[in-house]
PDB file of C-alpha atoms in Angstrom:
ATOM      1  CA  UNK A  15      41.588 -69.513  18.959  1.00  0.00           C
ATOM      2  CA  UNK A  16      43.245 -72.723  20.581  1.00  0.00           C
ATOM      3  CA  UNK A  17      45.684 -71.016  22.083  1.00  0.00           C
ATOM      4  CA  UNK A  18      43.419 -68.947  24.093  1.00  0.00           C
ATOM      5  CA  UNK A  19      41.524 -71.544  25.121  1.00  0.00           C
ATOM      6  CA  UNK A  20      44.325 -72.572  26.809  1.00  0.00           C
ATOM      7  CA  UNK A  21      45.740 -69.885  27.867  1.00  0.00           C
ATOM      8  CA  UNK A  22      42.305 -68.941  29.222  1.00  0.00           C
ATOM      9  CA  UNK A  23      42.274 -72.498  30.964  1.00  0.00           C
ATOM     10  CA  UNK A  24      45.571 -72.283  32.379  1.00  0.00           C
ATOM     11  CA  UNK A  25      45.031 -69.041  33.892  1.00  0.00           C
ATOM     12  CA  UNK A  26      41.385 -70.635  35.643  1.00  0.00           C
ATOM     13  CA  UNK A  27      43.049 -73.944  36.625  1.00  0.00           C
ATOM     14  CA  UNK A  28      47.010 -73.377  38.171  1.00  0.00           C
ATOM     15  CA  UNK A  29      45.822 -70.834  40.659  1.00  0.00           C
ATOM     16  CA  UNK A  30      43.228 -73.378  41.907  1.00  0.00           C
ATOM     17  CA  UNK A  31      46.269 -76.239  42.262  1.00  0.00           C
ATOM     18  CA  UNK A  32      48.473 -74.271  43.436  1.00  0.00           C
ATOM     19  CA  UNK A  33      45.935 -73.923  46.718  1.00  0.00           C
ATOM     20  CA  UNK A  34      45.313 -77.566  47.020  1.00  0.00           C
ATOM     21  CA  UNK A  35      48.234 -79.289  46.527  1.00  0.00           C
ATOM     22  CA  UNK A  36      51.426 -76.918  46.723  1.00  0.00           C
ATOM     23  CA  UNK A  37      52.454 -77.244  51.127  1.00  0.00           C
ATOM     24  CA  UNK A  38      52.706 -74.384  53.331  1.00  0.00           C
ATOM     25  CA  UNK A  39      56.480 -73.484  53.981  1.00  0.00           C
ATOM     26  CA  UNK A  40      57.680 -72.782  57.703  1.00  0.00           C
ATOM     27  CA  UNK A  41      54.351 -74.328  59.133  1.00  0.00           C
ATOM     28  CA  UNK A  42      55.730 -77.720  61.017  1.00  0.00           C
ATOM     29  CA  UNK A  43      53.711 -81.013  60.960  1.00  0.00           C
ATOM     30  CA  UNK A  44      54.158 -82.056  64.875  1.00  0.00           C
ATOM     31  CA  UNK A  45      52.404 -84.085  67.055  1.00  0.00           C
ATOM     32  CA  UNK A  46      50.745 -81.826  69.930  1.00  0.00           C
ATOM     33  CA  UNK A  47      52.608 -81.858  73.027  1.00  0.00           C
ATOM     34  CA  UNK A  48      50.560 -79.359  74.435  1.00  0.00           C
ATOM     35  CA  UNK A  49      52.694 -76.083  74.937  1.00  0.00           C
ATOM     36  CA  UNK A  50      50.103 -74.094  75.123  1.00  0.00           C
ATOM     37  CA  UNK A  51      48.683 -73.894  71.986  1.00  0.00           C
ATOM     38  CA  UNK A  52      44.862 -73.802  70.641  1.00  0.00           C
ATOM     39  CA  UNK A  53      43.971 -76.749  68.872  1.00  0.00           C
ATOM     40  CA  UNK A  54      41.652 -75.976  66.143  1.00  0.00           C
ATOM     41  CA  UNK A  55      40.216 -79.639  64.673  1.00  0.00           C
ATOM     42  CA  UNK A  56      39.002 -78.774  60.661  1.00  0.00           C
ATOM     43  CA  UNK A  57      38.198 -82.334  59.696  1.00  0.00           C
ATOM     44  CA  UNK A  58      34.450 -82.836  58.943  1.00  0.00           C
ATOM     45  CA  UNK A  59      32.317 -83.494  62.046  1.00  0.00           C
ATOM     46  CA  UNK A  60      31.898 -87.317  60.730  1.00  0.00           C
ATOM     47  CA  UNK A  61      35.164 -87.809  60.539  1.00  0.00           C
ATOM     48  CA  UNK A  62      36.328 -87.333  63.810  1.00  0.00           C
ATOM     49  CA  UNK A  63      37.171 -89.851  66.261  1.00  0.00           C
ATOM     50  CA  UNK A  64      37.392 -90.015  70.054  1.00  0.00           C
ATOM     51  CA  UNK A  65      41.198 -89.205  70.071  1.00  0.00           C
ATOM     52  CA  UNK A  66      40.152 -85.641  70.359  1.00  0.00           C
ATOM     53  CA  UNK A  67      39.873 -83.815  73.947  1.00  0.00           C
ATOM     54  CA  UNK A  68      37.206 -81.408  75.324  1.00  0.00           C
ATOM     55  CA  UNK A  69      39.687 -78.075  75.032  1.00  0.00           C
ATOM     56  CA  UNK A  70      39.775 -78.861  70.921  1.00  0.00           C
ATOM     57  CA  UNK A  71      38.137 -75.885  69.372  1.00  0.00           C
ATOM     58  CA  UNK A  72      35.810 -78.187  66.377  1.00  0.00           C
ATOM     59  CA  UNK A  73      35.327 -75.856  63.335  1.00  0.00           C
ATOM     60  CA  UNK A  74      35.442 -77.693  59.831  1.00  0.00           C
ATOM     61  CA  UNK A  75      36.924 -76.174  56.989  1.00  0.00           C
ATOM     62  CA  UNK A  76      33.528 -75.845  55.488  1.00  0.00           C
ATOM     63  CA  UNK A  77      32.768 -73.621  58.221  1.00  0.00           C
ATOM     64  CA  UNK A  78      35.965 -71.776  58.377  1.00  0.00           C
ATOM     65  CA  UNK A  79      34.924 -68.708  57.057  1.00  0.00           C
ATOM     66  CA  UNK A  80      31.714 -68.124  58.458  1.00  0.00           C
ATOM     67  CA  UNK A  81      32.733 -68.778  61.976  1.00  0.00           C
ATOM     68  CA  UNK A  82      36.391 -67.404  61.970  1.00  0.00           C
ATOM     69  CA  UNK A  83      35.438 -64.301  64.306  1.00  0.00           C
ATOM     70  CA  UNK A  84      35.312 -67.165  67.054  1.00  0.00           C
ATOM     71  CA  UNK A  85      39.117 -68.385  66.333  1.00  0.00           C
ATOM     72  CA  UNK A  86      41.293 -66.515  68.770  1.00  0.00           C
ATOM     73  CA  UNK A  87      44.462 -64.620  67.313  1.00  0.00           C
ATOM     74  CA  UNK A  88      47.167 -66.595  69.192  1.00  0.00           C
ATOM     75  CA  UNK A  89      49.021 -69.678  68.091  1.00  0.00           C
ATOM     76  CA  UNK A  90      47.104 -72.052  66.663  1.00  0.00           C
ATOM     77  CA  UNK A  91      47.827 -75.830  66.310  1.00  0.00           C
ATOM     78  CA  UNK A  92      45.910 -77.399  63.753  1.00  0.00           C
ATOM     79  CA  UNK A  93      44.258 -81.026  62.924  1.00  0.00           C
ATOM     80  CA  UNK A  94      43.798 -82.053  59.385  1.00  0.00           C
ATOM     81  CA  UNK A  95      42.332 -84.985  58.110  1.00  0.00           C
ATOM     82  CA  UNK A  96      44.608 -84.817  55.104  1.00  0.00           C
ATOM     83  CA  UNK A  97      47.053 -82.816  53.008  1.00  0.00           C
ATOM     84  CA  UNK A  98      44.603 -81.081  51.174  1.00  0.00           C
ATOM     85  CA  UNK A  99      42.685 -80.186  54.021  1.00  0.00           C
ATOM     86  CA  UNK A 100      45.535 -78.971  55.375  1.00  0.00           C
ATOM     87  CA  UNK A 101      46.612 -76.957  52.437  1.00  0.00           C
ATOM     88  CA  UNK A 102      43.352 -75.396  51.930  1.00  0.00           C
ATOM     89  CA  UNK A 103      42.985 -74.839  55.974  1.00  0.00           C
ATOM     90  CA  UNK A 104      46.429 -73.128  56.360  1.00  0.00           C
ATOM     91  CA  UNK A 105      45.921 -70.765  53.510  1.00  0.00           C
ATOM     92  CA  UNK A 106      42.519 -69.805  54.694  1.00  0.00           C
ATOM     93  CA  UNK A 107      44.055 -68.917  58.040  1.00  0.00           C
ATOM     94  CA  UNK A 108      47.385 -67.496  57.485  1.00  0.00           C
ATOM     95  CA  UNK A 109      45.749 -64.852  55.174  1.00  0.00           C
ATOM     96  CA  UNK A 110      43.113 -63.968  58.080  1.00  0.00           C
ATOM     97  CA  UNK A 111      45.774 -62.664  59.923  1.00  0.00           C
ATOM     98  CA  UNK A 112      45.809 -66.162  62.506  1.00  0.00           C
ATOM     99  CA  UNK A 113      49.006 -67.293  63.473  1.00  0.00           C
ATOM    100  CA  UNK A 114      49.633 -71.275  62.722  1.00  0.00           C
ATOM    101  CA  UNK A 115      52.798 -72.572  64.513  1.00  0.00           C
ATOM    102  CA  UNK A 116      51.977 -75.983  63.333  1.00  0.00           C
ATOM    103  CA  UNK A 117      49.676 -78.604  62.262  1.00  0.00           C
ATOM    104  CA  UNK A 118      48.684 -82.574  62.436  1.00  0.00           C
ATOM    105  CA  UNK A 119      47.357 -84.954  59.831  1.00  0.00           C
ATOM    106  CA  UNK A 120      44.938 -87.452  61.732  1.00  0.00           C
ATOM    107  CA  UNK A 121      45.833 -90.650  60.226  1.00  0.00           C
ATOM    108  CA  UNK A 122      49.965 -89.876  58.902  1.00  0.00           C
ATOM    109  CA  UNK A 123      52.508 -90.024  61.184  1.00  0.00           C
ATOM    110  CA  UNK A 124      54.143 -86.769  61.303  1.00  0.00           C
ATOM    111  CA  UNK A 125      58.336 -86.543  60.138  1.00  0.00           C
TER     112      UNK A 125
END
């Protein structure tokens, strides 16, 4: 009966990690430079700062799903406040069929 408990546990809890915290492969973190990409800013509508420009498409990951019919299917540059945001964002949008060429964390200095 322990034993699937846990089993029944694992099977709720790794898929749900595995989202958060495991990175995207073969997305870039880059600062925008502006080659003509979208910029689509996820962080919370609080949390953003006046760093950001006017042609910054503002859509928090909250409200990703709802309003994804107004994200355009080009290449997308995205603006995270942090790595899980990021994860979670990425995920979302890859399997929508949008492509993300890269991505920014707000407050981390890109490698």
């Amino acid at each position: 009966m322990i034993y699937l408990l846990l089993i029944i546990f694992v099977v709720i809890l790794v898929p749900s990690l595995y989202k958060r915290y495991v990175p995207i492969k073969n997305v870039p973190c880059q600062k925008n430079e502006d080659h003509g990409l979208i910029l689509l800013d996820i962080r919370a509508y609080n949390q953003k700062r006046d760093d950001i420009n006017r042609d910054t498409l503002n859509i928090p990951y909250a409200y990703l799903k709802r309003f994804n019919k107004e994200i355009p299917h080009e290449n997308i540059h995205v603006i995270a406040s942090d790595k899980i945001e990021v994860n979670l964002g990425l995920r979302y949008l890859i399997g929508k069929g949008i492509k993300v060429t890269s991505y920014e964390i707000s407050d981390c200095v890109c490698k």
